[in-house]
């Protein structure tokens, strides 16, 4: 009984260690394409268009509403302690340091990351990836590396857009609806916002972009068989990426802030 | 020349290839047959270098495929043409771009030279006016012809067909087999074709190998018939239920 339990646990342990190792090798081999030209700039541009440009509307909308909710909640809380004037810094710092990078990453994972997994998964199941290998072409260079570069660039820009629209949303609620002076709102932001806050937010969005494309591409590349396999891979990609981003966010926050 | 020696592969606990040895001479066309799920496609993917065996060796001329990595493996693969069961055309690209893709990526040909080569290749597979179409807009036969044209576009020395007539009606399937045979003969390619089209497949192959219970039974092929006394092979080719092997 004890031996069987040990063997069973050992089997599960080995299986998961092997998977972690495989995903690590996948990341290293994909990033190695940076050091071994040619770099496929056209593919990177098309991926930026898909991951970044096509997510802009979604990011603007959700960014604005996040800022508006923050302003509503923040104003009521700050009013209790007589510090309504600090509404601007509350909205801006919450967005730039935390909510902007995290929410933008989660939204882009749902919109573009899932599509990346599905696309690579279907290509894998239809043997298009094998066809590429047999042409003497490295699928990581054509499918994965451009997505990683595009993910990092796009998510960083999308996070800025999220932050800006969020601050504007907060302005609409705080200034236009609740009557806070416009000069106070922006003046207090420029007083309390430091370069470290902005740089920290950028570091977060850069790492989230890499995590999102790494996990989503990996799940697609090592997908299961058929439609069921592709569907499972897509679900796992979104869930794993979201959980990983939140865990990573905690560690990054403890280190850089 | 392709040489497979004592190949073994177990997948999810099932011994798919038990002890496979095989030899295909230069310019020879081998028909690989066997029951459904017997491991024909797995064997083909091993020879193509898409799967790694548990043990055994595969030689392409004097190169041991298992010892090759990176650039060297890429160079061997460039000598291959592979026609997949589904065609495996890139569905986001037109027929023209599917054919142009390996040329653009792996050669220094100009766009006009690429165009010339594509037109010539499409003529060879008897396909006209489809350059701007996407794979989803093609019929089953057209997909196979495009897949053949793409497999031939890099002037391979070795060609593999993995059940290339699946999903086609019998007339188109026979026409496709004849086209594959003509291309193989004209270009003097070494080839392996996995197919269930018996006996039609014997008219284009010089040798037949049957994969049965993870091992190979082979026989020469002449004038559309196989020359063998092997009872297992005979039973399979004749499609007889009664015989040394029980099919349920």
XYZ file of C-alpha atoms in Angstrom, chain A:
257
model
C 0.000 0.000 0.000
C 2.730 2.436 1.043
C 4.915 1.453 -1.935
C 2.014 1.939 -4.367
C 1.199 5.350 -2.896
C 4.847 6.388 -3.138
C 5.020 5.198 -6.750
C 1.811 7.044 -7.578
C 3.001 10.279 -5.988
C 6.402 9.850 -7.645
C 4.699 9.394 -11.021
C 2.664 12.568 -10.602
C 5.733 14.478 -9.396
C 7.842 13.336 -12.343
C 5.047 14.203 -14.774
C 4.765 17.771 -13.482
C 8.521 18.323 -13.244
C 8.845 17.147 -16.854
C 6.110 19.574 -17.932
C 7.747 22.498 -16.148
C 11.064 21.572 -17.753
C 9.466 21.333 -21.193
C 7.801 24.727 -20.857
C 11.120 26.237 -19.709
C 12.946 24.779 -22.717
C 10.115 26.055 -24.943
C 10.644 29.595 -23.605
C 14.438 29.463 -23.942
C 14.313 28.025 -27.466
C 11.760 30.651 -28.506
C 13.777 33.538 -27.067
C 16.941 32.139 -28.663
C 15.419 33.172 -32.030
C 16.383 36.727 -31.009
C 20.059 35.733 -31.171
C 19.829 33.688 -34.359
C 18.552 35.827 -37.243
C 16.550 36.186 -39.401
C 13.956 37.933 -37.240
C 10.564 37.940 -38.920
C 9.627 41.622 -38.604
C 6.596 41.275 -40.875
C 5.142 38.566 -38.662
C 5.892 40.624 -35.544
C 4.049 43.600 -37.090
C 1.030 41.425 -37.950
C 0.972 40.071 -34.394
C 1.175 43.593 -32.935
C -1.778 44.489 -35.137
C -3.701 41.481 -33.773
C -2.690 41.548 -30.098
C -2.257 45.295 -29.709
C -4.196 47.351 -32.229
C -7.309 45.163 -32.204
C -7.430 45.269 -28.383
C -7.312 49.070 -28.202
C -11.088 49.611 -28.131
C -11.570 47.048 -25.377
C -8.746 48.556 -23.316
C -10.063 52.126 -23.709
C -13.561 51.100 -22.660
C -12.549 49.019 -19.652
C -9.834 51.503 -18.644
C -12.307 54.381 -18.593
C -14.875 52.474 -16.537
C -12.232 51.199 -14.108
C -11.111 54.805 -13.547
C -14.713 55.914 -13.075
C -15.445 53.211 -10.488
C -12.184 54.004 -8.682
C -13.147 57.666 -8.559
C -16.641 56.947 -7.259
C -15.437 54.565 -4.565
C -12.357 56.636 -3.753
C -14.244 59.912 -3.452
C -16.735 58.465 -0.954
C -13.956 56.917 1.126
C -11.700 59.990 1.059
C -14.637 62.256 1.970
C -14.970 60.425 5.310
C -11.472 61.536 6.278
C -11.726 64.915 4.567
C -9.129 64.176 1.897
C -11.172 64.418 -1.344
C -8.324 66.444 -2.858
C -6.267 63.249 -3.030
C -8.718 61.595 -5.430
C -6.414 62.188 -8.430
C -3.359 60.474 -6.867
C -5.559 57.628 -5.607
C -6.890 56.914 -9.103
C -3.572 57.468 -10.880
C -1.383 55.473 -8.463
C -3.860 52.582 -8.254
C -3.971 52.379 -12.031
C -0.304 52.930 -12.839
C 1.154 50.751 -10.090
C -1.376 47.941 -10.043
C -4.686 47.891 -11.864
C -3.489 49.056 -15.274
C -0.859 46.337 -15.850
C -2.910 43.536 -14.240
C -6.307 44.282 -15.770
C -4.863 45.019 -19.211
C -2.949 41.714 -19.088
C -6.031 39.740 -18.030
C -8.191 41.372 -20.710
C -5.636 40.823 -23.475
C -5.211 37.204 -22.339
C -8.935 36.668 -22.742
C -9.097 38.349 -26.137
C -5.799 37.648 -27.889
C -4.078 34.973 -25.763
C -6.929 32.519 -26.147
C -6.963 33.131 -29.911
C -3.203 32.489 -30.069
C -3.638 29.151 -28.299
C -6.530 28.141 -30.552
C -4.662 29.123 -33.716
C -1.450 27.246 -32.876
C -3.467 24.318 -31.570
C -5.373 23.981 -34.854
C -2.169 24.331 -36.854
C -0.662 21.573 -34.735
C -3.645 19.256 -35.160
C -3.839 19.890 -38.929
C -0.143 19.002 -39.219
C 0.716 22.516 -40.451
C 3.441 22.732 -37.791
C 4.898 19.416 -38.994
C 4.736 20.706 -42.587
C 6.747 23.734 -41.508
C 9.378 21.533 -39.823
C 9.674 19.427 -42.973
C 10.380 22.575 -44.982
C 13.416 23.003 -42.754
C 11.736 25.921 -40.956
C 11.663 26.359 -37.186
C 7.996 26.816 -36.122
C 9.096 28.687 -32.989
C 10.674 31.373 -35.176
C 7.519 31.797 -37.271
C 4.715 31.214 -34.778
C 5.955 31.760 -31.235
C 8.787 34.323 -31.187
C 6.841 36.993 -33.157
C 3.915 36.514 -30.756
C 6.225 36.955 -27.756
C 7.794 40.157 -29.072
C 4.388 41.496 -30.093
C 2.904 40.537 -26.723
C 5.596 42.426 -24.797
C 5.370 45.552 -26.993
C 1.572 45.552 -27.260
C 0.845 44.977 -23.595
C 3.185 47.768 -22.537
C 1.459 50.240 -24.877
C -2.011 48.942 -23.986
C -1.232 49.406 -20.287
C -0.324 53.067 -20.900
C -3.602 53.488 -22.786
C -5.487 51.783 -19.950
C -3.844 54.089 -17.385
C -4.524 57.262 -19.385
C -8.167 56.418 -20.129
C -8.615 55.353 -16.491
C -7.263 58.666 -15.215
C -9.550 60.438 -17.684
C -12.503 58.332 -16.441
C -11.632 59.327 -12.884
C -11.517 62.974 -14.032
C -15.014 62.721 -15.522
C -16.450 61.404 -12.253
C -14.333 63.397 -9.785
C -14.339 66.753 -11.584
C -17.364 66.797 -13.881
C -19.788 64.821 -11.705
C -18.671 65.340 -8.114
C -17.372 68.885 -8.487
C -13.701 68.506 -7.521
C -11.616 71.349 -9.046
C -9.793 70.260 -12.190
C -6.530 71.847 -11.003
C -6.679 69.880 -7.750
C -7.258 66.591 -9.550
C -4.276 66.924 -11.929
C -2.121 69.017 -9.579
C -2.194 66.387 -6.844
C -1.428 63.651 -9.399
C 1.732 65.455 -10.550
C 2.678 66.081 -6.893
C 2.416 62.463 -5.728
C 3.206 60.475 -8.886
C 6.894 59.528 -9.143
C 8.964 58.132 -11.966
C 9.453 54.891 -10.002
C 5.704 54.299 -10.107
C 5.668 54.581 -13.900
C 8.804 52.448 -14.350
C 7.415 49.795 -11.984
C 4.212 49.650 -14.033
C 6.244 49.269 -17.222
C 8.279 46.394 -15.739
C 5.059 44.679 -14.786
C 3.452 45.026 -18.204
C 6.639 43.851 -19.954
C 6.776 40.699 -17.842
C 3.020 40.087 -18.150
C 3.286 40.341 -21.942
C 5.972 37.674 -21.969
C 4.099 35.417 -19.527
C 0.867 35.672 -21.509
C 2.387 34.808 -24.884
C 4.677 32.143 -23.408
C 1.873 30.205 -21.694
C -0.685 30.699 -24.478
C 1.735 29.639 -27.231
C 3.011 26.713 -25.133
C -0.509 25.422 -24.493
C -1.298 25.659 -28.206
C 1.966 24.011 -29.249
C 1.503 21.055 -26.896
C -2.239 20.761 -27.382
C -4.367 17.629 -27.126
C -5.884 15.789 -30.071
C -8.841 17.163 -32.041
C -11.434 19.788 -31.198
C -11.641 18.668 -27.567
C -7.869 18.977 -27.179
C -7.889 22.472 -28.684
C -10.775 23.558 -26.475
C -9.071 22.233 -23.317
C -5.783 23.875 -24.295
C -7.517 27.230 -24.789
C -9.290 27.067 -21.422
C -6.088 25.977 -19.650
C -4.126 28.761 -21.349
C -6.482 31.490 -20.116
C -6.790 30.085 -16.585
C -3.069 29.326 -16.152
C -2.026 32.711 -17.564
C -4.476 34.602 -15.330
C -3.380 32.760 -12.184
C 0.302 33.061 -13.083
C -0.024 36.806 -13.745
C -1.637 37.403 -10.351
C 1.006 35.345 -8.525
C 3.845 36.977 -10.474
C 2.314 40.388 -9.766
C 2.649 39.774 -6.034
C 6.345 38.880 -6.301
C 7.147 41.751 -8.674
C 5.335 44.176 -6.382
C 7.321 43.009 -3.348
C 10.585 43.467 -5.254
C 10.096 46.757 -7.127
C 7.786 48.796 -4.850
